[in-house]
Coordinates of C-alpha atoms and ligand atoms in Angstrom, one line a residue:
M1 CA 21.0 -3.8 -5.4
S2 CA 24.1 -5.7 -4.9
Y3 CA 22.6 -8.9 -3.5
N4 CA 24.0 -12.0 -5.1
I5 CA 21.0 -13.7 -6.6
F6 CA 23.0 -16.8 -7.3
T7 CA 24.0 -17.4 -3.7
R8 CA 21.5 -20.3 -3.6
V9 CA 20.9 -20.9 -7.3
S10 CA 23.2 -23.3 -9.0
F11 CA 24.8 -22.3 -12.3
E12 CA 22.8 -25.0 -14.1
N13 CA 19.5 -23.6 -12.8
A14 CA 20.6 -20.2 -13.8
K15 CA 21.2 -21.3 -17.4
G16 CA 17.6 -22.7 -17.5
L17 CA 16.4 -19.3 -16.4
I18 CA 17.3 -17.3 -19.4
P19 CA 15.0 -18.7 -22.1
H20 CA 12.1 -18.6 -19.6
M21 CA 12.7 -14.9 -18.9
I22 CA 13.2 -14.0 -22.5
R23 CA 9.8 -15.6 -23.3
G24 CA 8.3 -13.2 -20.8
I25 CA 9.1 -10.1 -22.9
S26 CA 8.0 -8.8 -26.2
T27 CA 9.9 -9.8 -29.4
S28 CA 11.3 -6.4 -30.1
K29 CA 12.5 -6.2 -26.6
S30 CA 14.1 -9.6 -26.6
H31 CA 16.0 -8.6 -29.7
R32 CA 17.3 -5.7 -27.9
V33 CA 18.4 -7.9 -25.0
D34 CA 20.2 -10.3 -27.3
T35 CA 22.2 -7.4 -28.6
I36 CA 23.2 -6.2 -25.2
N37 CA 27.0 -6.0 -24.9
L38 CA 27.9 -8.3 -22.0
R39 CA 31.3 -7.3 -20.8
S40 CA 32.2 -9.7 -18.1
E41 CA 34.4 -12.8 -18.8
N42 CA 33.0 -14.7 -15.8
P43 CA 30.0 -16.8 -17.0
Q44 CA 28.1 -16.4 -13.8
Q45 CA 28.7 -12.7 -13.9
R46 CA 27.6 -12.5 -17.5
I47 CA 24.3 -14.3 -16.7
K48 CA 23.7 -11.9 -13.9
E49 CA 24.3 -9.0 -16.2
R50 CA 21.9 -10.5 -18.7
I51 CA 19.2 -11.1 -16.2
S52 CA 19.5 -7.6 -14.9
A53 CA 19.4 -6.3 -18.5
I54 CA 16.3 -8.3 -19.1
D55 CA 14.7 -7.1 -15.9
K56 CA 15.3 -3.5 -17.0
E57 CA 13.8 -4.2 -20.4
R58 CA 10.6 -6.0 -19.2
P59 CA 7.7 -3.7 -18.7
F60 CA 6.7 -3.7 -15.1
S61 CA 3.4 -5.2 -14.0
N62 CA 0.5 -2.8 -14.4
F63 CA -1.2 -4.5 -11.4
L64 CA 1.7 -3.5 -9.1
T65 CA 2.1 0.0 -10.5
D66 CA 0.0 2.7 -8.9
R67 CA -1.4 6.0 -10.2
F68 CA 1.8 7.8 -9.3
D69 CA 4.0 5.3 -11.3
R70 CA 5.4 3.7 -8.2
Q71 CA 6.3 0.1 -9.0
H72 CA 5.9 -2.2 -6.0
T73 CA 8.7 -4.6 -6.0
Y74 CA 8.8 -5.2 -2.2
L75 CA 6.3 -7.3 -0.3
R76 CA 6.3 -7.6 3.5
I77 CA 4.4 -10.5 4.8
S78 CA 3.4 -10.9 8.4
I79 CA 3.5 -14.6 9.1
T80 CA 2.2 -14.6 12.7
E81 CA 0.6 -12.2 15.2
R82 CA 2.2 -13.9 18.1
C83 CA 5.4 -12.6 19.7
N84 CA 7.7 -13.8 22.5
L85 CA 8.3 -10.2 23.6
R86 CA 5.8 -7.6 24.8
C87 CA 7.5 -4.3 23.7
N88 CA 5.5 -1.5 25.1
Y89 CA 5.9 0.8 22.1
C90 CA 4.6 -2.0 19.8
M91 CA 1.9 -3.7 21.7
P92 CA -0.8 -2.3 24.0
A93 CA -0.2 -3.3 27.7
E94 CA -3.5 -5.3 27.7
G95 CA -2.2 -7.3 24.7
V96 CA -4.0 -7.8 21.4
D97 CA -6.8 -10.1 20.5
L98 CA -5.2 -12.8 18.4
T99 CA -6.9 -13.9 15.2
P100 CA -8.1 -17.5 15.4
V101 CA -5.5 -19.8 13.8
H102 CA -7.8 -20.9 11.0
N103 CA -8.2 -17.3 9.9
L104 CA -4.4 -16.9 9.5
L105 CA -2.6 -17.6 6.3
S106 CA -1.4 -21.2 6.0
T107 CA 2.1 -21.9 4.6
E108 CA 0.6 -22.9 1.3
E109 CA -1.3 -19.6 1.1
I110 CA 1.8 -17.6 1.9
I111 CA 3.7 -19.3 -0.8
R112 CA 0.8 -18.9 -3.3
I113 CA 0.7 -15.2 -2.6
S114 CA 4.4 -14.9 -2.8
Q115 CA 4.5 -16.7 -6.2
L116 CA 1.8 -14.4 -7.5
F117 CA 3.6 -11.3 -6.5
V118 CA 7.0 -12.6 -7.7
S119 CA 5.4 -13.4 -11.1
Q120 CA 4.5 -9.7 -11.3
G121 CA 8.0 -8.4 -10.5
V122 CA 8.3 -8.4 -6.7
N123 CA 12.0 -9.1 -6.1
K124 CA 12.1 -8.7 -2.3
I125 CA 10.0 -10.4 0.3
R126 CA 10.3 -9.7 4.0
L127 CA 8.8 -12.0 6.6
T128 CA 7.8 -10.2 9.7
G129 CA 5.2 -10.4 12.4
G130 CA 4.5 -10.6 15.4
E131 CA 7.8 -12.5 15.7
P132 CA 8.4 -14.7 12.6
T133 CA 10.6 -17.1 14.5
V134 CA 7.7 -18.3 16.7
R135 CA 6.1 -19.8 13.6
K136 CA 7.1 -23.5 13.7
D137 CA 7.6 -23.9 10.0
I138 CA 9.8 -20.8 9.5
V139 CA 12.7 -22.9 8.2
E140 CA 10.5 -24.7 5.6
L141 CA 8.8 -21.5 4.7
I142 CA 12.0 -19.7 3.9
G143 CA 13.0 -22.9 1.9
E144 CA 9.9 -22.6 -0.2
L145 CA 10.5 -18.9 -0.8
G146 CA 14.1 -19.8 -1.8
K147 CA 12.6 -21.8 -4.6
L148 CA 11.2 -18.6 -6.1
K149 CA 14.7 -17.2 -6.7
P150 CA 14.9 -18.5 -10.2
Q151 CA 11.7 -16.6 -10.9
G152 CA 13.2 -13.3 -9.9
L153 CA 13.0 -13.2 -6.2
Q154 CA 16.4 -11.7 -5.2
T155 CA 16.1 -10.9 -1.5
I156 CA 14.5 -13.0 1.2
A157 CA 14.5 -10.8 4.3
M158 CA 13.2 -11.2 7.9
T159 CA 12.7 -8.8 10.8
S160 CA 13.1 -10.5 14.1
N161 CA 13.7 -9.6 17.7
G162 CA 16.5 -12.2 17.7
I163 CA 15.4 -13.9 20.9
A164 CA 14.8 -17.4 19.4
L165 CA 16.7 -17.0 16.1
K166 CA 20.3 -18.0 16.8
R167 CA 19.9 -21.7 16.5
K168 CA 17.7 -21.5 13.4
L169 CA 19.8 -19.0 11.6
P170 CA 22.3 -21.3 9.8
K171 CA 19.5 -23.3 8.3
L172 CA 17.6 -20.2 7.3
V173 CA 20.6 -18.8 5.5
E174 CA 21.1 -22.2 3.8
N175 CA 17.5 -22.0 2.7
G176 CA 17.9 -18.6 1.1
L177 CA 17.5 -15.9 3.8
N178 CA 19.9 -13.2 2.7
S179 CA 18.9 -10.1 4.6
L180 CA 18.1 -9.8 8.3
N181 CA 16.9 -7.0 10.6
V182 CA 17.2 -7.6 14.3
S183 CA 15.4 -5.3 16.6
M184 CA 17.4 -4.1 19.6
D185 CA 16.4 -1.0 21.4
T186 CA 18.9 -0.9 24.3
L187 CA 22.3 -2.2 25.3
D188 CA 21.3 -2.3 28.9
P189 CA 19.9 -5.7 30.0
Y190 CA 17.6 -4.1 32.7
K191 CA 16.2 -1.6 30.3
F192 CA 15.7 -4.4 27.8
E193 CA 13.5 -6.1 30.3
L194 CA 11.7 -2.8 31.0
I195 CA 10.9 -2.2 27.4
S196 CA 10.2 -5.7 26.2
R197 CA 8.7 -7.0 29.5
R198 CA 11.0 -10.0 29.0
K199 CA 14.7 -10.9 29.5
G200 CA 17.0 -11.8 26.7
L201 CA 19.4 -9.0 25.5
D202 CA 22.4 -11.4 25.6
R203 CA 20.6 -13.7 23.1
V204 CA 19.8 -10.8 20.8
L205 CA 23.5 -9.7 20.8
E206 CA 24.6 -13.3 20.0
T207 CA 22.1 -13.5 17.1
I208 CA 23.5 -10.3 15.6
D209 CA 27.1 -11.7 15.9
Q210 CA 26.0 -14.9 14.4
G211 CA 24.3 -13.1 11.5
I212 CA 27.6 -11.3 10.8
A213 CA 29.6 -14.5 11.1
L214 CA 27.2 -16.2 8.6
G215 CA 27.9 -13.4 6.1
I216 CA 24.5 -11.9 6.1
R217 CA 24.7 -8.5 4.5
P218 CA 23.1 -6.2 5.1
M219 CA 22.9 -7.1 8.8
K220 CA 20.5 -4.4 10.1
V221 CA 19.8 -3.5 13.7
N222 CA 16.6 -1.7 14.4
C223 CA 16.3 0.6 17.3
V224 CA 13.1 2.6 18.1
V225 CA 14.3 5.7 19.8
I226 CA 12.0 7.1 22.5
R227 CA 12.7 10.2 24.5
G228 CA 13.4 9.5 28.1
V229 CA 13.6 5.7 27.4
N230 CA 16.7 5.0 25.3
D231 CA 17.7 8.3 23.6
Q232 CA 20.8 8.4 25.8
E233 CA 22.1 5.3 24.2
V234 CA 22.2 6.5 20.6
L235 CA 25.9 7.3 20.8
D236 CA 26.6 3.8 22.2
F237 CA 24.8 2.3 19.3
V238 CA 26.9 4.4 16.9
E239 CA 30.0 3.2 18.7
L240 CA 28.8 -0.4 18.0
T241 CA 29.4 0.3 14.3
R242 CA 33.2 0.8 14.9
N243 CA 33.9 -2.9 14.8
K244 CA 30.7 -4.6 13.7
P245 CA 29.7 -4.5 10.1
I246 CA 26.1 -3.7 10.9
D247 CA 23.7 -1.2 9.5
M248 CA 22.3 0.5 12.7
R249 CA 18.9 2.1 12.1
F250 CA 17.4 4.6 14.4
I251 CA 13.6 4.5 14.0
E252 CA 11.4 7.5 14.8
Y253 CA 8.8 6.4 17.2
M254 CA 5.4 6.0 15.5
P255 CA 1.9 6.0 16.8
F256 CA -0.2 2.8 16.7
D257 CA -3.3 1.8 18.6
G258 CA -2.7 1.5 22.3
N259 CA 1.1 2.4 22.3
K260 CA 0.7 5.6 24.2
W261 CA 2.6 7.6 21.7
N262 CA 2.8 11.3 22.2
K263 CA 4.7 14.0 20.5
K264 CA 7.1 14.6 23.3
K265 CA 8.4 11.0 23.1
L266 CA 9.2 11.4 19.5
I267 CA 12.8 12.4 18.7
P268 CA 13.1 13.7 15.2
Y269 CA 16.0 12.3 13.3
R270 CA 17.6 15.8 12.9
E271 CA 17.9 16.1 16.6
M272 CA 19.5 12.6 16.8
L273 CA 21.9 13.5 14.0
D274 CA 22.8 16.8 15.6
N275 CA 23.7 15.0 18.9
I276 CA 25.7 12.4 17.1
K277 CA 27.7 15.1 15.2
I278 CA 28.7 16.7 18.5
K279 CA 30.7 13.5 19.4
Y280 CA 31.5 12.5 15.8
P281 CA 31.9 15.8 13.8
D282 CA 33.2 13.9 10.7
V283 CA 30.2 11.7 10.1
R284 CA 29.6 11.3 6.3
K285 CA 26.3 11.1 4.5
L286 CA 26.2 7.9 2.4
S287 CA 24.4 7.6 -0.9
N288 CA 21.1 5.9 -0.8
D289 CA 19.2 3.5 -3.1
S290 CA 16.1 5.2 -4.4
H291 CA 13.9 2.9 -2.3
D292 CA 15.9 3.1 0.9
T293 CA 13.8 4.0 3.8
S294 CA 16.9 4.9 5.8
K295 CA 19.0 8.0 5.5
A296 CA 22.5 6.5 5.9
F297 CA 25.7 7.8 7.5
N298 CA 29.0 6.5 8.7
V299 CA 31.8 7.5 11.0
P300 CA 35.0 7.5 8.9
G301 CA 37.0 4.4 9.7
Y302 CA 34.2 2.5 11.3
V303 CA 33.2 -0.8 9.6
G304 CA 29.5 -0.4 10.0
R305 CA 27.1 2.4 9.3
F306 CA 24.1 4.0 10.9
G307 CA 20.9 5.6 9.6
F308 CA 17.5 7.0 10.4
I309 CA 14.0 5.8 9.5
T310 CA 12.2 9.0 9.3
S311 CA 8.6 7.9 8.9
M312 CA 7.4 10.7 11.2
T313 CA 9.3 13.8 10.2
D314 CA 10.2 13.1 6.6
H315 CA 8.1 10.5 5.0
F316 CA 9.3 8.5 2.0
C317 CA 6.0 8.0 0.3
G318 CA 7.2 9.3 -3.0
T319 CA 9.5 6.3 -3.5
C320 CA 7.5 3.8 -1.6
N321 CA 7.7 0.4 -3.3
R322 CA 6.2 -1.6 -0.5
L323 CA 3.0 -3.6 -0.1
R324 CA 2.1 -5.5 3.1
I325 CA 0.1 -8.7 3.8
T326 CA -1.2 -9.0 7.3
A327 CA -1.1 -12.4 9.1
D328 CA -4.8 -12.8 8.4
G329 CA -4.2 -12.3 4.7
N330 CA -5.2 -8.7 4.1
L331 CA -3.4 -6.7 1.6
K332 CA -2.4 -3.3 2.9
V333 CA -1.0 -0.8 0.4
C334 CA 0.1 1.6 3.0
L335 CA 1.3 1.0 6.6
F336 CA -0.7 3.9 7.8
G337 CA -3.8 3.3 5.6
N338 CA -6.8 1.5 6.9
A339 CA -8.0 0.1 3.6
E340 CA -7.4 -3.7 3.4
V341 CA -8.4 -6.3 0.9
S342 CA -8.7 -9.9 2.1
L343 CA -6.6 -12.1 -0.2
R344 CA -7.1 -15.0 2.1
D345 CA -10.8 -15.0 1.4
L346 CA -10.2 -14.9 -2.3
L347 CA -7.7 -17.7 -2.1
R348 CA -10.1 -19.8 -0.1
E349 CA -12.8 -19.3 -2.7
N350 CA -10.4 -20.6 -5.4
V351 CA -10.4 -17.3 -7.3
P352 CA -8.1 -17.7 -10.3
D353 CA -4.8 -15.8 -10.4
Q354 CA -6.0 -13.3 -13.1
Q355 CA -8.9 -12.2 -11.0
L356 CA -6.7 -12.0 -7.9
L357 CA -4.3 -9.8 -9.8
E358 CA -7.2 -7.5 -10.9
I359 CA -8.3 -7.1 -7.3
I360 CA -4.7 -6.5 -6.1
G361 CA -4.3 -4.1 -9.0
S362 CA -7.3 -2.1 -8.1
A363 CA -6.1 -1.8 -4.4
V364 CA -2.7 -0.7 -5.6
K365 CA -4.3 1.9 -7.9
N366 CA -6.1 3.2 -4.9
K367 CA -2.9 3.8 -3.0
R368 CA -2.7 7.4 -1.9
K369 CA 0.2 9.7 -3.0
Q370 CA 1.2 9.9 0.6
H371 CA -0.1 9.0 4.0
A372 CA -1.6 11.5 6.5
G373 CA 0.7 13.8 8.4
M374 CA 2.2 13.1 11.8
F375 CA -0.6 14.6 14.0
E376 CA -3.4 13.1 12.0
L377 CA -1.8 9.7 12.3
A378 CA -1.6 10.0 16.0
E379 CA -5.4 10.6 16.0
T380 CA -6.2 7.9 13.5
K381 CA -7.1 4.3 14.3
N382 CA -4.7 1.8 13.0
R383 CA -3.8 -1.8 14.0
P384 CA -1.1 -2.1 16.6
M385 CA 2.3 -2.6 14.8
I386 CA 2.4 -6.2 16.0
L387 CA -0.8 -7.0 14.0
I388 CA 0.5 -5.3 10.9
G389 CA 4.0 -6.6 10.8
G390 CA 3.5 -3.2 11.1
G391 CA -10.0 0.1 11.4
R392 CA -10.3 -2.7 9.2
A393 CA -12.3 -1.7 6.1
S394 CA -12.5 -4.4 3.6
M395 CA -13.7 -4.6 0.1
V396 CA -16.8 -6.9 -0.5
N397 CA -15.7 -10.0 -2.3
V398 CA -17.9 -10.3 -5.4
S399 CA -16.0 -13.1 -7.1
T400 CA -18.7 -15.7 -6.6
K401 CA -21.5 -13.4 -7.7
S402 CA -22.8 -13.8 -11.2
S403 CA -22.8 -11.0 -13.6
T404 CA -26.1 -9.4 -14.4
Y405 CA -27.3 -6.3 -16.3
R406 CA -27.4 -3.5 -13.7
T407 CA -28.4 0.1 -13.8
A408 CA -28.5 2.9 -11.3
T409 CA -30.0 6.4 -11.5
A410 CA -28.9 9.2 -9.2
F411 CA -30.1 12.7 -8.9
G412 CA -28.8 16.0 -7.4
K413 CA -29.2 19.7 -7.8
V414 CA -27.4 22.9 -7.5
H415 CA -29.3 26.2 -6.6
I416 CA -27.2 28.7 -8.4
G417 CA -29.1 32.0 -7.9
R418 CA -30.9 34.2 -10.4
Q419 CA -27.9 35.9 -12.0
A420 CA -25.9 32.8 -12.6
F421 CA -29.0 31.0 -13.8
E422 CA -29.5 33.6 -16.5
L423 CA -25.9 33.3 -17.7
V424 CA -26.1 29.5 -17.8
R425 CA -29.5 29.6 -19.6
T426 CA -28.1 32.0 -22.3
N427 CA -24.8 30.1 -22.3
T428 CA -22.9 33.3 -21.6
M429 CA -21.0 32.3 -18.5
K430 CA -17.4 33.7 -18.6
K431 CA -15.9 30.2 -17.9
G432 CA -17.8 28.7 -20.9
D433 CA -20.6 26.2 -21.5
V434 CA -21.5 25.1 -18.0
L435 CA -24.0 22.4 -18.8
T436 CA -21.9 20.6 -21.4
T437 CA -18.7 20.9 -19.3
A438 CA -20.6 19.5 -16.3
Q439 CA -21.9 16.6 -18.3
I440 CA -18.5 15.6 -19.5
A441 CA -17.2 15.9 -16.0
G442 CA -20.0 13.7 -14.7
I443 CA -19.3 11.0 -17.3
M444 CA -15.6 11.0 -16.7
A445 CA -16.1 10.9 -13.0
A446 CA -18.4 7.8 -13.2
K447 CA -15.6 5.9 -14.8
Q448 CA -13.2 6.9 -12.1
T449 CA -15.4 5.8 -9.2
G450 CA -13.3 2.8 -8.3
N451 CA -10.2 5.0 -8.0
L452 CA -12.0 7.6 -5.8
I453 CA -14.0 5.6 -3.3
P454 CA -11.6 3.3 -1.4
L455 CA -13.7 0.1 -1.3
C456 CA -15.5 0.4 -4.6
H457 CA -14.8 -2.2 -7.2
P458 CA -13.5 -1.0 -10.6
L459 CA -16.3 -1.7 -13.1
L460 CA -16.4 -1.8 -16.8
L461 CA -19.4 0.5 -17.5
S462 CA -21.4 0.0 -20.6
H463 CA -23.2 3.3 -20.6
V464 CA -23.2 6.6 -18.6
S465 CA -25.6 9.4 -19.3
V466 CA -25.7 12.7 -17.5
D467 CA -28.5 15.1 -18.1
L468 CA -28.7 18.6 -16.8
T469 CA -31.9 20.7 -16.8
L470 CA -32.7 24.2 -15.7
D471 CA -35.6 24.8 -13.3
E472 CA -36.2 28.4 -12.6
K473 CA -39.2 27.8 -10.5
D474 CA -37.3 25.5 -8.1
N475 CA -35.2 28.4 -6.8
Y476 CA -33.0 28.6 -9.9
A477 CA -31.8 25.0 -9.8
V478 CA -29.6 23.1 -12.2
K479 CA -31.0 19.5 -11.8
I480 CA -28.7 16.6 -12.6
L481 CA -29.8 13.1 -13.4
S482 CA -27.3 10.4 -14.2
K483 CA -28.0 6.8 -15.3
V484 CA -25.2 4.3 -15.3
E485 CA -25.4 0.8 -16.9
C486 CA -23.1 -2.1 -16.7
E487 CA -22.9 -5.9 -17.0
G488 CA -21.3 -6.8 -13.7
K489 CA -21.2 -8.4 -10.3
T490 CA -21.9 -5.4 -8.3
G491 CA -24.2 -2.4 -8.4
V492 CA -23.5 0.9 -10.1
E493 CA -25.1 3.4 -7.7
M494 CA -21.8 4.7 -6.5
E495 CA -20.9 5.4 -10.1
A496 CA -24.2 7.3 -10.7
L497 CA -23.8 9.2 -7.4
T498 CA -20.2 10.1 -8.4
A499 CA -21.3 11.3 -11.8
V500 CA -23.9 13.6 -10.2
S501 CA -21.6 14.9 -7.5
I502 CA -18.8 15.8 -9.9
A503 CA -21.2 17.3 -12.4
A504 CA -22.7 19.4 -9.5
L505 CA -19.2 20.5 -8.4
T506 CA -18.4 21.5 -11.9
V507 CA -21.5 23.6 -12.1
F508 CA -20.5 25.1 -8.8
D509 CA -17.0 25.8 -9.9
M510 CA -18.0 27.4 -13.1
C511 CA -20.7 29.6 -11.5
K512 CA -19.0 30.5 -8.2
A513 CA -17.8 33.9 -9.4
V514 CA -21.4 35.0 -9.9
G515 CA -23.6 32.8 -7.7
K516 CA -22.3 33.7 -4.3
E517 CA -24.7 31.6 -2.3
M518 CA -25.0 28.4 -4.2
I519 CA -26.2 25.2 -2.6
I520 CA -25.6 21.6 -3.7
C521 CA -28.4 19.4 -2.4
D522 CA -30.6 16.4 -2.7
L523 CA -28.0 14.0 -3.8
K524 CA -29.6 10.5 -3.9
V525 CA -30.1 7.3 -5.8
V526 CA -33.5 7.3 -7.4
E527 CA -33.5 3.8 -8.9
K528 CA -31.4 0.7 -9.0
T529 CA -32.0 -2.4 -11.1
G530 CA -30.3 -5.8 -11.5
G531 CA -28.6 -8.1 -9.1
K532 CA -30.6 -10.2 -6.6
M533 CA -33.1 -7.4 -5.9
G534 CA -34.4 -6.9 -9.5
T535 CA -35.7 -3.4 -9.9
K536 CA -35.5 -1.4 -6.7
P537 CA -37.0 2.1 -6.8
F538 CA -35.7 4.4 -4.1
V539 CA -38.0 6.8 -2.4
V540 CA -37.9 10.0 -4.3
S541 CA -38.9 13.2 -2.7
T542 CA -41.0 16.0 -4.1
V543 CA -37.9 17.8 -5.3
L544 CA -38.1 15.5 -8.3
P545 CA -41.6 16.0 -9.7
F546 CA -40.4 15.0 -13.1
I547 CA -39.4 11.5 -12.2
V548 CA -42.4 10.4 -10.2
P549 CA -44.3 8.2 -10.1
I550 CA -41.7 5.7 -9.1
P551 CA -43.2 2.6 -10.9
S552 CA -42.7 4.3 -14.2
L553 CA -38.9 4.2 -13.6
N554 CA -38.4 0.8 -15.0
S555 CA -35.8 0.7 -17.8
E556 CA -38.2 1.4 -20.7
D557 CA -40.2 4.2 -19.1
G558 CA -37.0 5.5 -17.6
D559 CA -35.8 6.1 -21.1
C560 CA -38.9 8.2 -21.8
I561 CA -38.3 10.2 -18.7
M562 CA -34.7 10.7 -19.6
K563 CA -35.8 11.8 -23.0
S564 CA -38.2 14.3 -21.6
V565 CA -35.4 15.6 -19.4
R566 CA -33.1 15.7 -22.4
N567 CA -35.6 17.9 -24.3
T568 CA -35.1 20.7 -21.8
G569 CA -31.4 20.2 -21.2
S570 CA -28.4 19.2 -23.1
T571 CA -27.4 15.6 -23.3
L572 CA -24.1 13.8 -23.7
T573 CA -23.6 10.2 -23.2
H574 CA -20.7 7.8 -23.1
Ligands
SAM1 N1 9.1 -9.1 16.2 C1 9.9 -8.6 15.1 C2 10.8 -7.5 15.7 O1 10.7 -7.3 16.9 O2 11.6 -7.1 14.9 C3 9.1 -8.1 13.9 C4 7.9 -7.3 14.1 S1 8.1 -5.7 14.7 C5 6.5 -5.1 14.8 C6 8.8 -4.9 13.3 C7 9.6 -3.6 13.6 O3 8.6 -2.6 13.9 C8 10.6 -3.7 14.7 O4 11.8 -3.2 14.3 C9 10.0 -2.7 15.7 O5 11.0 -2.1 16.4 C10 9.2 -1.8 14.9 N2 8.2 -1.0 15.6 C11 7.2 -1.6 16.4 N3 6.4 -0.6 16.9 C12 7.0 0.6 16.5 C13 6.6 1.9 16.7 N4 5.7 2.3 17.5 N5 7.4 2.9 16.1 C14 8.4 2.5 15.3 N6 8.8 1.3 15.1 C15 8.1 0.3 15.7

């Protein structure tokens, strides 16, 4: 990144920054930083070099690193759901139900969230919406974010439709805004009105020019290209880059609730590029930053550049470093994912930072490797873009619950057929020891539950047992019983069910070459203790003769039963 992080930070402030940052890293690493050879003569430049060296040395926050080692350094915050345009590709014609104001994030909450993320290594924050400029305190908000620059925030960006921005822009830049995206889908004032259901193209153009004059770089212009609507203007937009130092970005049209997307309206970027190359055969591909969402090009001799945001035909999940906060305070780890965690509720319950970070960390750890494909997305429910900034499942907030000793016992079985049954019983299955392998798989799986089930909390389990028994009389069944224990704020039945499921799948996998008609069945929770309910026996059907009667399944008797099960099977506990 080439942004000048000292644009708004005085030299004196910058000096104060160094010891603070060094304290944040381990001794051995700070030693290495001290010995870094700083080449520049210019003191400001040297400090910048040193900060960037320190940043490289500092281990990145585990909370913001997902299972695929993606480090999330970019936070997009929607600061309002309201908009002064009604773009038909963004908002359903009937409008959207706005969240009551008291449920939206307050300025203080936005700042608190920003501070938290910056403390963990986020170096870029983008304000979006709705339309961020309709928020009355936008200038002050950017000013508050500007104060986070000494803590490592390098880029304060905003995405705006430019309608009501021009007057505010100088003050925003003064307060720290240093990257701007203005959306402009057409150069034709009549078409502008058609798309956005409002007038105002002249104001958008003026805002772009003012951004350039104020020295905002990059000055990006977003254009959603829709077949039959504005695709004929792509070449005109490229021509705009001849004299304007803008970064023109053609966005592939994406499906959101109510925006009437269909495949025919989508123009894949390759088609756009091919058309551009007919008029401009010399276009050059430019090199990209690893996190760039845009594939950038330029026409030789033109001052600006253009590029494509290819979310639909060539997703960039592999290098995704973005997290989103919706205006009502939900953390969304993927634009196209439905899982959301309410940070607003946690903030309003005065949950301490460490706990917030753990919850954020667990959501980040649940981020999928990549989002669903184009056609699935079109079928999937997602918020309209205007409500995301671009389904609402939400994790139950357990911060105010007290920790109690909890257990859960789950059961399931696999009918494996006579031949496989014999091989398992005599431990002569070609793939190896089925019962022991399935036990280990079950125990390991229980510990992974929070990573597998989207809204499950990660729990520190104190004990997991998985017991497998063979029951020839029950149609050659392998019966699996798992008991999970923990001291925690939420129940462990999902962990017990996960343990049984994965143990059953492991049995299935190891026997499938022999047992052609295997069935996994009767997965259920058979007992749960702890929490508000105390001991809660679940109704157990006759498939489980060895664990009835239910009242005997309190923890002590349960142990006896487990032992009797263990006598006939093999046992491995964690
Ligand atoms: N009001 C601001 C604006 O117009 O730029 C910020 C919010 S708007 C939702 C953010 C960006 O999402 C805009 O650049 C807009 O063009 C883009 N967008 C909205 N709906 C889209 C869709 N269906 N496909 C692709 N991009 C979309």
